PDB file of C-alpha atoms in Angstrom:
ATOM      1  CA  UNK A 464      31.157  28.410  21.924  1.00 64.00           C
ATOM      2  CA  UNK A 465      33.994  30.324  23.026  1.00 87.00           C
ATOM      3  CA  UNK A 466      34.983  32.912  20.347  1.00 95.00           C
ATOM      4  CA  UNK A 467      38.939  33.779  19.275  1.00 97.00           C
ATOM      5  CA  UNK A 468      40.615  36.662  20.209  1.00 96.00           C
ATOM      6  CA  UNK A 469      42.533  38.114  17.135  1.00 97.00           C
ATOM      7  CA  UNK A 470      44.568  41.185  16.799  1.00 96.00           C
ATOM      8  CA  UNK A 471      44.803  43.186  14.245  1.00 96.00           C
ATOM      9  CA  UNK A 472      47.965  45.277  13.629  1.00 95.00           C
ATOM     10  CA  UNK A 473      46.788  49.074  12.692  1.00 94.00           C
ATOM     11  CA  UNK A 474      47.857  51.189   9.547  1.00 89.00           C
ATOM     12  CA  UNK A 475      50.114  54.223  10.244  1.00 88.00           C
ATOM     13  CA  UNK A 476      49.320  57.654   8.086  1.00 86.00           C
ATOM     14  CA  UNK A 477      52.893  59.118   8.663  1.00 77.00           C
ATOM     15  CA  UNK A 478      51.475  62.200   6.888  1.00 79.00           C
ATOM     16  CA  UNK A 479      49.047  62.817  10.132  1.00 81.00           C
ATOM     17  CA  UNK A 480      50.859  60.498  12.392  1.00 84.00           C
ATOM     18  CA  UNK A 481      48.000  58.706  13.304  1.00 89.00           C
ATOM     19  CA  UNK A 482      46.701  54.783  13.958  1.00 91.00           C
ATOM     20  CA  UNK A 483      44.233  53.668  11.901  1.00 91.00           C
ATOM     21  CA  UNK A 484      42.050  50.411  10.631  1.00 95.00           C
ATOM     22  CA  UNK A 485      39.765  50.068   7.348  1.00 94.00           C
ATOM     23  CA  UNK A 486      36.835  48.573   8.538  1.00 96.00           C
ATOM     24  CA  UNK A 487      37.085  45.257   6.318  1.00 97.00           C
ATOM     25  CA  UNK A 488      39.698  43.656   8.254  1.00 97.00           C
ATOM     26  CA  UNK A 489      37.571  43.609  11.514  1.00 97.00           C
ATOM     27  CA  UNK A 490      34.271  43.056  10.438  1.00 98.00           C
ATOM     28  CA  UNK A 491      36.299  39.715   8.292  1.00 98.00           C
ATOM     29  CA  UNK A 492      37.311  38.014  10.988  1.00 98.00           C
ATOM     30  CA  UNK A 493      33.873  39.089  13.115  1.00 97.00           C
ATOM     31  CA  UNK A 494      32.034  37.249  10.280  1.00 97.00           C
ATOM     32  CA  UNK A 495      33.764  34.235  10.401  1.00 97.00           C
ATOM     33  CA  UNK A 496      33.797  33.750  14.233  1.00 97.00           C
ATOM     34  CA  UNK A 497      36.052  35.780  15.674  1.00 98.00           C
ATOM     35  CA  UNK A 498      36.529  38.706  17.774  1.00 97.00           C
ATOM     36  CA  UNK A 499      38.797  41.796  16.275  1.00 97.00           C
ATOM     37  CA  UNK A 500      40.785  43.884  18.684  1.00 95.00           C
ATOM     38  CA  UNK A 501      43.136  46.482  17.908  1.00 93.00           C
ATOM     39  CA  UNK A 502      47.074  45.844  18.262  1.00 89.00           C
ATOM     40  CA  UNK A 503      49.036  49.232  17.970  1.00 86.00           C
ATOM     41  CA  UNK A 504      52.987  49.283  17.661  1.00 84.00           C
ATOM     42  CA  UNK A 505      53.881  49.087  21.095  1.00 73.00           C
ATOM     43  CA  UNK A 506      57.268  48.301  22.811  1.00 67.00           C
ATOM     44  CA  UNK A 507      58.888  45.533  21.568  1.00 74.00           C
ATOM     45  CA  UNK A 508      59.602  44.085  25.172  1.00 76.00           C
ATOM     46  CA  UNK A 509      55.462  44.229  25.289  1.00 82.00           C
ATOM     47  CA  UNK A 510      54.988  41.824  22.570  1.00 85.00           C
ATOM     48  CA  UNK A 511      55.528  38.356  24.869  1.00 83.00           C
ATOM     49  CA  UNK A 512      53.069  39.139  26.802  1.00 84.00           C
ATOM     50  CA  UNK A 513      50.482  40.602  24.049  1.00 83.00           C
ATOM     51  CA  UNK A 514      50.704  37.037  21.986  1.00 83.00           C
ATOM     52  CA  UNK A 515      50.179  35.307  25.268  1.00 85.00           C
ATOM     53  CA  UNK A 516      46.519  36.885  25.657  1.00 88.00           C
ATOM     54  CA  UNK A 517      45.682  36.969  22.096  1.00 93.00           C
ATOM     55  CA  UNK A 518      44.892  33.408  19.933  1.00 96.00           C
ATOM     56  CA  UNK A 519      45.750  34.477  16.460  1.00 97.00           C
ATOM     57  CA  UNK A 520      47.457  37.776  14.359  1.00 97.00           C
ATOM     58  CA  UNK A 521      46.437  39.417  11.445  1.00 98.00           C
ATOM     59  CA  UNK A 522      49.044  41.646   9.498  1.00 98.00           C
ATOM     60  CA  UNK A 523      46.871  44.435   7.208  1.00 97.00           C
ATOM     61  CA  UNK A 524      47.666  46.455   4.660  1.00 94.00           C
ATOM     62  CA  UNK A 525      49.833  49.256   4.382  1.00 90.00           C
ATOM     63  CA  UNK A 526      53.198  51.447   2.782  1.00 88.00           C
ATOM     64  CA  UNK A 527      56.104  49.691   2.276  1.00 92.00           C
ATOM     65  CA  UNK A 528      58.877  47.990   4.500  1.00 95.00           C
ATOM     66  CA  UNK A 529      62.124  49.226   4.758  1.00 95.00           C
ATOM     67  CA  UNK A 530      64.229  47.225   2.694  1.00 96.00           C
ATOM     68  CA  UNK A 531      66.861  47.345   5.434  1.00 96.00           C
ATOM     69  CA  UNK A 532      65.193  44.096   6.701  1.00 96.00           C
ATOM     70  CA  UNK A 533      65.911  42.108   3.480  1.00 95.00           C
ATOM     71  CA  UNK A 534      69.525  43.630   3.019  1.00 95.00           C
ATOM     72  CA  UNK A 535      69.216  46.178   0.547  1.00 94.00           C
ATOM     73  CA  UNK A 536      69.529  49.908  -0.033  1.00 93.00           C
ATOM     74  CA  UNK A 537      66.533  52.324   0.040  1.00 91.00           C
ATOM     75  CA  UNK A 538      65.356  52.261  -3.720  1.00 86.00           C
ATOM     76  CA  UNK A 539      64.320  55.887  -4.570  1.00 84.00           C
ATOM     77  CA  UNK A 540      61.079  54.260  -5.984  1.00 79.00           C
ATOM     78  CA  UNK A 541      60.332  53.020  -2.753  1.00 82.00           C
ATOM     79  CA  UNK A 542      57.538  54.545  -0.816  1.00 78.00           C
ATOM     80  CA  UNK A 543      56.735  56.274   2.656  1.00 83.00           C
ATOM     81  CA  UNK A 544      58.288  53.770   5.754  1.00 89.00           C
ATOM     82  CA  UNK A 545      57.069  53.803   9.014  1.00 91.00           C
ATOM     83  CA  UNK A 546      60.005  52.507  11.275  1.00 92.00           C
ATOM     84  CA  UNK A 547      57.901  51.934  14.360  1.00 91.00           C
ATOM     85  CA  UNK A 548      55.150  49.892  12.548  1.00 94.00           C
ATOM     86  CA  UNK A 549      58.185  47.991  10.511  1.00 95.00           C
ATOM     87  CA  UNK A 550      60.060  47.120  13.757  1.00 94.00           C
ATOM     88  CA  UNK A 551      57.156  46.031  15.695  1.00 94.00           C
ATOM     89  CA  UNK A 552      55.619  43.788  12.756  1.00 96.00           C
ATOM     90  CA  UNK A 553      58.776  42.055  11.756  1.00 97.00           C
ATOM     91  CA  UNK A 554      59.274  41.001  15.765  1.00 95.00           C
ATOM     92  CA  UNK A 555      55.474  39.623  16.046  1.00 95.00           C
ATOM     93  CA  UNK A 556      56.072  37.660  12.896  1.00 97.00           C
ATOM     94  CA  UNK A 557      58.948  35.925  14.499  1.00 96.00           C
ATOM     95  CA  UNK A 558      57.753  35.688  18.012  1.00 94.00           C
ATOM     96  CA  UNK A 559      54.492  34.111  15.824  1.00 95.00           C
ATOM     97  CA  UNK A 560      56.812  31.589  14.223  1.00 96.00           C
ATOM     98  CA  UNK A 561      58.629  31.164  17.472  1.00 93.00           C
ATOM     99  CA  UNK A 562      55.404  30.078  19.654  1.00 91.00           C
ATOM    100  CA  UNK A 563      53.377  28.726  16.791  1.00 92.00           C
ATOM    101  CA  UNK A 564      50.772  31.401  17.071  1.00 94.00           C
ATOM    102  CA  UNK A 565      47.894  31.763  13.946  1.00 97.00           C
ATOM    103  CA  UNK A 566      49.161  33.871  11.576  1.00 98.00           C
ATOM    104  CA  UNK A 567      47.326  35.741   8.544  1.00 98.00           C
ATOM    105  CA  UNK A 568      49.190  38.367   6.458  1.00 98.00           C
ATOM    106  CA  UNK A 569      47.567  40.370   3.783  1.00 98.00           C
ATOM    107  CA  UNK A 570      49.202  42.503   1.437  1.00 95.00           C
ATOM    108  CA  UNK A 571      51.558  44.038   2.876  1.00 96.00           C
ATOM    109  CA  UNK A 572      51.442  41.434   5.590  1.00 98.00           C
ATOM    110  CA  UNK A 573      52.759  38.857   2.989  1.00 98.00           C
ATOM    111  CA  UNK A 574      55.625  40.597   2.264  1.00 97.00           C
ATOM    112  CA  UNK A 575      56.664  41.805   6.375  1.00 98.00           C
ATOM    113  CA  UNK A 576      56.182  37.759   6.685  1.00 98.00           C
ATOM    114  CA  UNK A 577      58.267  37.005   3.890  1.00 98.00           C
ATOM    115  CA  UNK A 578      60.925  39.782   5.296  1.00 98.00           C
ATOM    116  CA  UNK A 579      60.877  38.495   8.758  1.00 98.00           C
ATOM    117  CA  UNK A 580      62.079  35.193   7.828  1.00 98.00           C
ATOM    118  CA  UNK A 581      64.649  35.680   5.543  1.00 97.00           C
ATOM    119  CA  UNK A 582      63.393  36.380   2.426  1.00 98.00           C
ATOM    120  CA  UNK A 583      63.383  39.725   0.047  1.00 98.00           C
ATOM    121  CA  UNK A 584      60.877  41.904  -2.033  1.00 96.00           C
ATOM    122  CA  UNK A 585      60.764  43.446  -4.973  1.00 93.00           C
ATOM    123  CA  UNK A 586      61.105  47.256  -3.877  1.00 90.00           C
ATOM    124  CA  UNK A 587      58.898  49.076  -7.199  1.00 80.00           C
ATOM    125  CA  UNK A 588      56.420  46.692  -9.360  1.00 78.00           C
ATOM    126  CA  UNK A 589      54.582  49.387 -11.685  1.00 66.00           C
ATOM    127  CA  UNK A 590      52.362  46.468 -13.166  1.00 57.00           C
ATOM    128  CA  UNK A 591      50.279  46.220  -9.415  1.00 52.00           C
ATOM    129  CA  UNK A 592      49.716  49.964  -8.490  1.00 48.00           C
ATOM    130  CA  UNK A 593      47.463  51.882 -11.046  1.00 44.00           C
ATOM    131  CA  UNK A 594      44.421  53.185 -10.375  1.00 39.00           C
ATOM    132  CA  UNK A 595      42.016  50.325 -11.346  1.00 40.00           C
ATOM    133  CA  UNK A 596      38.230  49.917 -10.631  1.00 42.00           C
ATOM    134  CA  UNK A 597      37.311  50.262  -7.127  1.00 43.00           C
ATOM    135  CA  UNK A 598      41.105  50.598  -6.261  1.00 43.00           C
ATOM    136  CA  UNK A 599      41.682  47.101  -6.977  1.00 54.00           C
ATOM    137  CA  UNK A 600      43.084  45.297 -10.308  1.00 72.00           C
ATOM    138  CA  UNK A 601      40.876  42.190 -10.204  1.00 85.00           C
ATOM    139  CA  UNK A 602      43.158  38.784 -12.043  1.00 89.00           C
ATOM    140  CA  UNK A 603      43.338  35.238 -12.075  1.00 94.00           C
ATOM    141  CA  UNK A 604      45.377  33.156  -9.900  1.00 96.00           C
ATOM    142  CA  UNK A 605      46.439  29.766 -10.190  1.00 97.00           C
ATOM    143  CA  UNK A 606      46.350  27.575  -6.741  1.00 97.00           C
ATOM    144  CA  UNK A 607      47.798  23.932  -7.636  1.00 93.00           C
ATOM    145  CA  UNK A 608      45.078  23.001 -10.659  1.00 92.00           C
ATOM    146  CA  UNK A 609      42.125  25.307  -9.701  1.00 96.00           C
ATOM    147  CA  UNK A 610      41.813  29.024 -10.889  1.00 96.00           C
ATOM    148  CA  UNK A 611      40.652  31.600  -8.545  1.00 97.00           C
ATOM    149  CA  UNK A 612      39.945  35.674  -9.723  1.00 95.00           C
ATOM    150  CA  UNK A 613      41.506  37.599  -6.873  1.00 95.00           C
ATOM    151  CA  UNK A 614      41.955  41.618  -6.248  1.00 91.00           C
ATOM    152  CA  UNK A 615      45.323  43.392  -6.165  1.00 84.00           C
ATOM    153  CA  UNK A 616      46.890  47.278  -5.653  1.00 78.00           C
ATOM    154  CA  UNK A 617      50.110  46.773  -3.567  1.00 76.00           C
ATOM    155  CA  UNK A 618      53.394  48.643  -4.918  1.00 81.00           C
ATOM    156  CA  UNK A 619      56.104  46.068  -3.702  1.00 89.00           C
ATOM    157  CA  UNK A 620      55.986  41.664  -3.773  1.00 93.00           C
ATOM    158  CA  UNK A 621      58.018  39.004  -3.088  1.00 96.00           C
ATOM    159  CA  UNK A 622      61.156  38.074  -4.813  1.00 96.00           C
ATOM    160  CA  UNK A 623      63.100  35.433  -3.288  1.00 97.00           C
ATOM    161  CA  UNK A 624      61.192  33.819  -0.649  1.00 98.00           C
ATOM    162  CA  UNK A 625      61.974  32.793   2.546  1.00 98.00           C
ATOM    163  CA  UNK A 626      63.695  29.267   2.542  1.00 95.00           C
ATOM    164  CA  UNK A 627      60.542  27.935   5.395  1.00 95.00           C
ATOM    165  CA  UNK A 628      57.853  29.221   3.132  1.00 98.00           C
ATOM    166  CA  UNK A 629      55.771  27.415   0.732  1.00 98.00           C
ATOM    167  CA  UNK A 630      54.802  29.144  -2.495  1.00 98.00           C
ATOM    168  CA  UNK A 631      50.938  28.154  -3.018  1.00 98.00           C
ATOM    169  CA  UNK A 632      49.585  30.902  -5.229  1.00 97.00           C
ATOM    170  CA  UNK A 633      50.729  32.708  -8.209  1.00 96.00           C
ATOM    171  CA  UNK A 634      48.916  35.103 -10.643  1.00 93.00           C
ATOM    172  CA  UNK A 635      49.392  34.887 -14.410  1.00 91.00           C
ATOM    173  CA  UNK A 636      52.515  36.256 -14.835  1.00 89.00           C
ATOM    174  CA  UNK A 637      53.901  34.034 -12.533  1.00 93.00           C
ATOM    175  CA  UNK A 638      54.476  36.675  -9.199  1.00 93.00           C
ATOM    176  CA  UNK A 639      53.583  35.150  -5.869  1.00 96.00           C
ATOM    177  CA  UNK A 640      50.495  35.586  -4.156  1.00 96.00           C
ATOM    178  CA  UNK A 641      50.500  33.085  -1.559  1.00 98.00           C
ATOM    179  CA  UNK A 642      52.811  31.344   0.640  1.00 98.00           C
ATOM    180  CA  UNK A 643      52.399  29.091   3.364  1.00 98.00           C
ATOM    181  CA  UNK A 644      54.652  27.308   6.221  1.00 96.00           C
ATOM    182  CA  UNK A 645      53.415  23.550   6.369  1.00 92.00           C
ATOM    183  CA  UNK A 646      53.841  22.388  10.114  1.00 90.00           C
ATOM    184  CA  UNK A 647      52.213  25.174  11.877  1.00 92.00           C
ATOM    185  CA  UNK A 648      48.724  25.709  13.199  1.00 91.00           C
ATOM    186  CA  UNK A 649      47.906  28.444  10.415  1.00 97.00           C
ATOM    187  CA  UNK A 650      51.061  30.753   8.949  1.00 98.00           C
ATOM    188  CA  UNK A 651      49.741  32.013   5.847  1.00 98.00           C
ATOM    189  CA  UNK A 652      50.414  35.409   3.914  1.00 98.00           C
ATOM    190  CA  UNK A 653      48.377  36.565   0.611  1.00 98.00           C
ATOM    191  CA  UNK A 654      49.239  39.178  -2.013  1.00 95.00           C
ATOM    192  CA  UNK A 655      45.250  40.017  -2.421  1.00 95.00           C
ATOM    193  CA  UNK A 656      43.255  41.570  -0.541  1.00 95.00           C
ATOM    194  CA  UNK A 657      40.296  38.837   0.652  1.00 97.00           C
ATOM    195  CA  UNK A 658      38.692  41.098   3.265  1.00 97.00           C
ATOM    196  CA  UNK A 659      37.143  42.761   0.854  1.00 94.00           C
ATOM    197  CA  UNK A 660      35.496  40.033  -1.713  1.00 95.00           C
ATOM    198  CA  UNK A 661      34.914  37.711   1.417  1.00 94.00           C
ATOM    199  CA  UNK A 662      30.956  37.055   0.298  1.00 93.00           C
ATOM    200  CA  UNK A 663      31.748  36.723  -3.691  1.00 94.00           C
ATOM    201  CA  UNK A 664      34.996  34.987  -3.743  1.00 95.00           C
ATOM    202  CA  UNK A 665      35.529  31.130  -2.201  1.00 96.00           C
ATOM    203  CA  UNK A 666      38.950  31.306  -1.388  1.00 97.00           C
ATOM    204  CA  UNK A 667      39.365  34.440   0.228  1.00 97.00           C
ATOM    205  CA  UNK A 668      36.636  32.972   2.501  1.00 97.00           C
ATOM    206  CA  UNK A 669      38.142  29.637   2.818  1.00 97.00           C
ATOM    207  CA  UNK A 670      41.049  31.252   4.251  1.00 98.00           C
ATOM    208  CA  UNK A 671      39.128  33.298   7.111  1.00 98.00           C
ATOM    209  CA  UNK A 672      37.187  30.448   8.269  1.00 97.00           C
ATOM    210  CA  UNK A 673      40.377  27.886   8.656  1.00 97.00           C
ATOM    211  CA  UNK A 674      42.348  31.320  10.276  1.00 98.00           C
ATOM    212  CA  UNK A 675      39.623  31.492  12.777  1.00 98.00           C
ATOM    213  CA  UNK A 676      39.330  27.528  12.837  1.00 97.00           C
ATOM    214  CA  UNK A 677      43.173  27.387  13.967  1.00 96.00           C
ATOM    215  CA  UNK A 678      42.629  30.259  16.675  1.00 97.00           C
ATOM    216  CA  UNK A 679      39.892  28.578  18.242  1.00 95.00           C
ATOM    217  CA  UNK A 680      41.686  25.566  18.502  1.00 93.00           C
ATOM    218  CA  UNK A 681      44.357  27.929  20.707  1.00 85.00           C
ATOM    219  CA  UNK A 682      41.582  28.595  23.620  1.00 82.00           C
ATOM    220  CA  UNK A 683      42.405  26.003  25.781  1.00 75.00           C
ATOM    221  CA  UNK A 684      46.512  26.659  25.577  1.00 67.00           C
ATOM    222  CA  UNK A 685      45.726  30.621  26.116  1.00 63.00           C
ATOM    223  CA  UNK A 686      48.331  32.097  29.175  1.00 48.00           C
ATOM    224  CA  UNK A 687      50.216  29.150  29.221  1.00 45.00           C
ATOM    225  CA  UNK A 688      53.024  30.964  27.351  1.00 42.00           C
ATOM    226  CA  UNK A 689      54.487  28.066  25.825  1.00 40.00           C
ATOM    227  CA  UNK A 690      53.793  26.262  22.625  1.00 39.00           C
ATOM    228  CA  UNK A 691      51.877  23.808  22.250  1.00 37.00           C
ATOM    229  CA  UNK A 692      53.099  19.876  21.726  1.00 33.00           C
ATOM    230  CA  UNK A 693      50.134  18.847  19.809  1.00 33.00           C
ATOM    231  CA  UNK A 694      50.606  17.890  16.415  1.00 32.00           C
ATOM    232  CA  UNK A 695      48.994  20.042  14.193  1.00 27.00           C
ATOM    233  CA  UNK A 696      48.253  19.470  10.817  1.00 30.00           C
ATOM    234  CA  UNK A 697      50.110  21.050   7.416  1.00 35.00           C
ATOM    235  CA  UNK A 698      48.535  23.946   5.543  1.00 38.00           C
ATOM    236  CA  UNK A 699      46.265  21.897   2.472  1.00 39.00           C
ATOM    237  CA  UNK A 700      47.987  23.926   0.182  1.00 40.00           C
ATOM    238  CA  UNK A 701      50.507  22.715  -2.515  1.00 35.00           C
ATOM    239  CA  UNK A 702      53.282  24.476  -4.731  1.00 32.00           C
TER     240      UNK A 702
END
């Protein structure tokens, strides 16, 4: 069986300038059938033709996104931006959208998501970013009537989401940790990180497996450059 081709947008340490990738993210979507290749910010008149040779996107981790994109001034709480990571990632989000290409965002990838289709974040969230075991703040999650313990550290979330998403996750104080746009193949962003409790937790897995599911189902349309006029079905999740 043919395998996926999934690309992975890289971290940028402004500090060192420098590209880089934890090694979770790749070996992820390797485990659950796909294969991981690198997608550096590149120019933006680039990006057509990288989504036409790729089946599926993943958006990882990272600092935060320059609140220009949501409408609002720079909070001095806000952290280190990286312009050419923020331009390139909101434009694959909508060229994603545009050409109903498999989507996954993940921490920060939630929120660039959430930015690139009209929606805003909350710039400085205290409660998210100590230092907690392992550098993660394991909690509970509530996804329609089944309970789910996730892991968190990310310094901004949503606030007002973007009028196509789908809220489908929320932790116990009621913040957002999962959206989804019903309609598309897959177009789904989470606040946790599930690349890193893929083997211990079921719906961090769940969500790997149908990403890759969805890209696979892309082989045969791969090139053609257009979208695709099958009908494919909703997202199972549920507000």
């Amino acid at each position: 069986m043919d395998k996926p081709l999934i690309a992975l947008t890289l971290q940028h340490d402004l500090s060192a300038d420098r590209l880089w990738l934890q090694k979770e993210y790749a070996e992820a979507i390797r485990l659950c059938g796909g294969i991981p290749i690198v997608l550096p910010p590149s120019s933006l008149s680039d990006l057509s033709s990288l989504i036409k040779r790729t089946d599926g996107v993943l958006l990882t981790g990272g600092p935060d996104l320059n609140p220009a994109y949501y409408g609002e001034e720079t909070s001095p709480l806000c952290g280190a931006i990286s312009d050419c990571r923020d331009a390139f990632e909101i434009s694959l989000v909508r060229l994603c959208f545009q050409h109903d290409r498999p989507l996954f965002g993940i921490c920060r990838g939630i929120q660039v998501m959430n930015a690139a289709l009209g929606g805003t974040l909350v710039q400085h969230t205290p409660l998210h970013s100590g230092d907690y075991p392992e550098g993660r703040r394991l909690h509970p999650i509530r996804v329609s009537e089944f309970t789910y313990c996730v892991n968190s550290r990310h310094h901004q979330l949503i606030d007002r989401t973007a009028p196509p998403f789908r809220v489908f996750a929320r932790d116990e104080n009621g913040d957002i940790e999962g959206i989804c746009l019903p309609g598309k193949r897959f177009f789904i962003g989470v606040q946790w990180h599930p690349e890193q409790i893929l083997h211990t937790e079921p719906l961090s897995r769940a969500l790997f497996v149908r990403f890759i599911e969805e890209c696979r189902k892309r082989l045969p349309d791969r090139g053609s450059g257009s979208p695709s006029d099958r009908a494919w079905p909703q997202a199972p999740f549920s507000s």
